[in-house]
Coordinates of C-alpha atoms and ligand atoms in Angstrom, one line a residue:
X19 CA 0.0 0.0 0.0
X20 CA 1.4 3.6 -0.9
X21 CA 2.3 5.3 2.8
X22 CA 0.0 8.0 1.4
X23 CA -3.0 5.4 1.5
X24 CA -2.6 5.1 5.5
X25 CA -4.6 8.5 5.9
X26 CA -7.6 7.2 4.3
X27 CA -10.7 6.5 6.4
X28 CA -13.1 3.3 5.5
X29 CA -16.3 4.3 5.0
X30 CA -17.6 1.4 7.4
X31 CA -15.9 3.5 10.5
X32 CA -18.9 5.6 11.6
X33 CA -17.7 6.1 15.0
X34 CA -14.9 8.2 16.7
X35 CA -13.6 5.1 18.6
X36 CA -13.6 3.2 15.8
X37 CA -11.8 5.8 13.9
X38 CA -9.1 6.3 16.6
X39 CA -8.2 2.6 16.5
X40 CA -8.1 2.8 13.0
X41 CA -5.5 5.8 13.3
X42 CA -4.0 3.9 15.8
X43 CA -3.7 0.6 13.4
X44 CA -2.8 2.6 10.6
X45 CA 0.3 4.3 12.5
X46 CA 2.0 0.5 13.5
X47 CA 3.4 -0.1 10.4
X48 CA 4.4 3.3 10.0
X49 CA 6.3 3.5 13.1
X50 CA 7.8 0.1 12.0
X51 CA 11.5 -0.3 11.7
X52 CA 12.3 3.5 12.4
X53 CA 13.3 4.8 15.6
X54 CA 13.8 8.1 14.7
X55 CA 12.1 10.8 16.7
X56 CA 11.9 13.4 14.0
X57 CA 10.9 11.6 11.2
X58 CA 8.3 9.3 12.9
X59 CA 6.5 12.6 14.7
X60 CA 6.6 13.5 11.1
X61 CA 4.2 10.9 9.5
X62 CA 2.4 10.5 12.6
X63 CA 1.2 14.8 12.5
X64 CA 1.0 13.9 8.9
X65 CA -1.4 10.7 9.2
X66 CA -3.7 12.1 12.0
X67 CA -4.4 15.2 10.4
X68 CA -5.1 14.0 7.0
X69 CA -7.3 11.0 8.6
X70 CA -9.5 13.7 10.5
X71 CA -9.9 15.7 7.1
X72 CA -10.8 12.3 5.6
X73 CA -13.7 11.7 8.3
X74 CA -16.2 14.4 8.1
X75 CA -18.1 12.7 10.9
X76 CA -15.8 13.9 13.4
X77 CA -16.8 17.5 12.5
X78 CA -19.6 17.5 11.3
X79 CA -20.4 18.8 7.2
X80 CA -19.0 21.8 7.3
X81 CA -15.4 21.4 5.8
X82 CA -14.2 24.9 7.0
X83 CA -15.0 23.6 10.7
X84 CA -12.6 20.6 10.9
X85 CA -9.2 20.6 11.8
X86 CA -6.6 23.2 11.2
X87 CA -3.2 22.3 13.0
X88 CA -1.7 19.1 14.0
X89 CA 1.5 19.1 15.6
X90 CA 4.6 18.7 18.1
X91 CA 6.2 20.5 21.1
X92 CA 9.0 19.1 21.9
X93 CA 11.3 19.8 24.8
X94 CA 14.3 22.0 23.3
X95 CA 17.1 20.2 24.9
X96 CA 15.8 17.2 22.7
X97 CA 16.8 19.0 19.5
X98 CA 19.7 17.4 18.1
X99 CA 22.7 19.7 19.6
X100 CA 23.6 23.2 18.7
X101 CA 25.7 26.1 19.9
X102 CA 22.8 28.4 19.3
X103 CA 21.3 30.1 22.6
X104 CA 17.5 28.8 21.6
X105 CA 18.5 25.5 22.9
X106 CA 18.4 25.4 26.0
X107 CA 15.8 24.0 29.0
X108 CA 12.6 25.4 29.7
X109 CA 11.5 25.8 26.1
X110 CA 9.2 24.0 24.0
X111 CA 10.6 24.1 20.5
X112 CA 8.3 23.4 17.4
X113 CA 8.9 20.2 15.9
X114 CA 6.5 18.2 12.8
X115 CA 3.4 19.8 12.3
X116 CA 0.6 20.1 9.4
X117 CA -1.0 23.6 9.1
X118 CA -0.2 27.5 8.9
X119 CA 3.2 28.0 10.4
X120 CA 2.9 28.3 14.0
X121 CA 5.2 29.7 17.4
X122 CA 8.4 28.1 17.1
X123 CA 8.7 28.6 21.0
X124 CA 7.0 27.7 24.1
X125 CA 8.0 29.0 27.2
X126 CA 7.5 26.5 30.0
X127 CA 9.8 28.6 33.5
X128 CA 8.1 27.6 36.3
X129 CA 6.1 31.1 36.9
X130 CA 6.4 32.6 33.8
X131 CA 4.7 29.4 31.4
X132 CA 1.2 30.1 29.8
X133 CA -0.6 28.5 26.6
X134 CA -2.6 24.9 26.8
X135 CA 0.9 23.5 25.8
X136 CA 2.8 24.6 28.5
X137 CA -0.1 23.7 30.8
X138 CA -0.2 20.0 29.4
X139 CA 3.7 19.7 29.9
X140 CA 3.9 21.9 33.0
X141 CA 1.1 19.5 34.7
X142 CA 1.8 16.3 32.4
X143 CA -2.1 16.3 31.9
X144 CA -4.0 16.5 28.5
X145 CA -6.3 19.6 28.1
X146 CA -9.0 19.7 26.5
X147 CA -10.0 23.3 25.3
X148 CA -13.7 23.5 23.8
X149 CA -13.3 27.4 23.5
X150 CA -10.0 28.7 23.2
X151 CA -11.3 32.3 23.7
X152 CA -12.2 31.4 27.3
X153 CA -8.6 29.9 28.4
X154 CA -6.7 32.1 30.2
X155 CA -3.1 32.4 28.2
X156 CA -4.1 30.7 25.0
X157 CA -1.4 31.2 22.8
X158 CA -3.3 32.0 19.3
X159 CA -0.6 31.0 16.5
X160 CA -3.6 31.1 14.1
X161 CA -6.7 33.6 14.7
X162 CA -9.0 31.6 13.3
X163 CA -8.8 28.3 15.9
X164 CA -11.9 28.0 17.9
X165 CA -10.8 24.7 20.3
X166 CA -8.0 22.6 21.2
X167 CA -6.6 19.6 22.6
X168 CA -2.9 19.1 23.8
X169 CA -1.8 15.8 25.0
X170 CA 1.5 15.1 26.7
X171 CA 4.7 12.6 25.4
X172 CA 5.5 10.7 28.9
X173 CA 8.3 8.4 29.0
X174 CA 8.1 7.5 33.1
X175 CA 8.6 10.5 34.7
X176 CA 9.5 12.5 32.3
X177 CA 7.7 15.0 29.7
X178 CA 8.8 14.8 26.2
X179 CA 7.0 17.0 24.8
X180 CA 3.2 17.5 23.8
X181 CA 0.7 16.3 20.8
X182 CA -1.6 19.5 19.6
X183 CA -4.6 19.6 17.9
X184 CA -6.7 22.7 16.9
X185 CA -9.8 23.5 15.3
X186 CA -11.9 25.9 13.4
X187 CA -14.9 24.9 15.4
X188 CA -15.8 25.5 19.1
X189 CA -15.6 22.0 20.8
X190 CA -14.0 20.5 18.3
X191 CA -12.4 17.9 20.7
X192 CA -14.0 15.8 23.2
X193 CA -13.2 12.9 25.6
X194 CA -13.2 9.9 23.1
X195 CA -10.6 11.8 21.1
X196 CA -8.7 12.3 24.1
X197 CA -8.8 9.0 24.4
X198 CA -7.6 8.2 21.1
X199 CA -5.0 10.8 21.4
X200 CA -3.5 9.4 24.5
X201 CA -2.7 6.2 23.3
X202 CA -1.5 6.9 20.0
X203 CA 1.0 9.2 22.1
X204 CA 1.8 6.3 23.9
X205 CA 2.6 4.2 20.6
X206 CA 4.5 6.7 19.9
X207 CA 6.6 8.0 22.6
X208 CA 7.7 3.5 22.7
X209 CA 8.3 4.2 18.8
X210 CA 10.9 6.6 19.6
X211 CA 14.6 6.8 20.5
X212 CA 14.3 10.0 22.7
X213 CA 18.4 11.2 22.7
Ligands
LIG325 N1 -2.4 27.4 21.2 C1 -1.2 26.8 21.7 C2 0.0 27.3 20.9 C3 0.4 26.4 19.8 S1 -0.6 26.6 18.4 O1 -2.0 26.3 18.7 C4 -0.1 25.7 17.2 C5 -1.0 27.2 23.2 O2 -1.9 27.9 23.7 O3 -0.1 26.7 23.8

């Protein structure tokens, strides 16, 4: 099968459970036999945002409600090394993504961190954001996202990074795509050498 194919929903998946063990089965073999952190969170923003544009059920009919940014946070000490000052701790750096070009940092200093993504890595907690207008610190890369969900990459103790999700409709997200989310971070967080 072309890796392009992977994104492609079945029309017999009707439901959002189904459709997140479909992701979740689609990602496997994608994951399979590379261990590479950049290039995996690379196919796995790819696949999860093409999949949700290819299920219209999960937004409903309106294509210009669905999803508009799929991405990755990742802890800037992760970054393959460099002399320049932006890596360093406390930062979030941006890593894959599909979408508009977004913040390339994320401050995350105890006391000074704000944004859903900080909060998820700050607390190691997903969030789930049904109105971004309403969150106190929202960090609005893209003026048109109306809801957002950011789940965390835990290995043990330790936060990776964070999974991020907007949308172009208020509550977007809701717990069974939380759900979803969580384990395919899981997948791929085991996927991953992390150096
Ligand atoms: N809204 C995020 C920032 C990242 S963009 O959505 C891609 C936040 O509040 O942390």
């Amino acid at each position: 099968m072309p890796h392009a194919d992977s994104s492609l929903v079945p029309e017999e998946i009707k439901t959002k459970s189904q459709f997140w063990s479909h992701v979740y089965m689609q990602l496997e073999p994608l994951l399979d036999g590379q261990r590479n952190w950049v290039s995996n969170l690379a196919n796995a923003s790819s696949l999860i945002y093409n999949a949700l544009l290819a299920f219209p059920i999960h937004f409903g009919p309106d294509p210009k409600k669905g999803v508009n940014w799929c991405g990755f946070y990742i802890d800037s000490t992760r970054f393959p090394k460099s002399n320049d000052s932006n890596f360093v701790g406390n930062r979030l750096l941006l890593g894959p993504f599909c979408g508009k070009p977004a913040c390339q940092f994320i401050n995350v200093t105890p006391g000074k961190a704000r944004g859903v993504c900080a909060d998820a890595f700050m607390h190691a907690k997903s969030k789930l954001v049904p109105d971004v207008d309403s969150y106190p610190g929202h960090i609005a890369c893209d003026g048109d996202t109306k809801s957002e969900i950011v789940c965390p990459l835990l290995d043990g103790n330790q936060v990776l990074g964070v999974l991020d999700l907007d949308c172009l409709a208020v509550s977007g997200f809701d717990e069974d795509d939380q759900k979803g989310l969580e384990r395919i971070v899981e997948l791929i967080v085991g996927a991953c050498d992390w150096y």
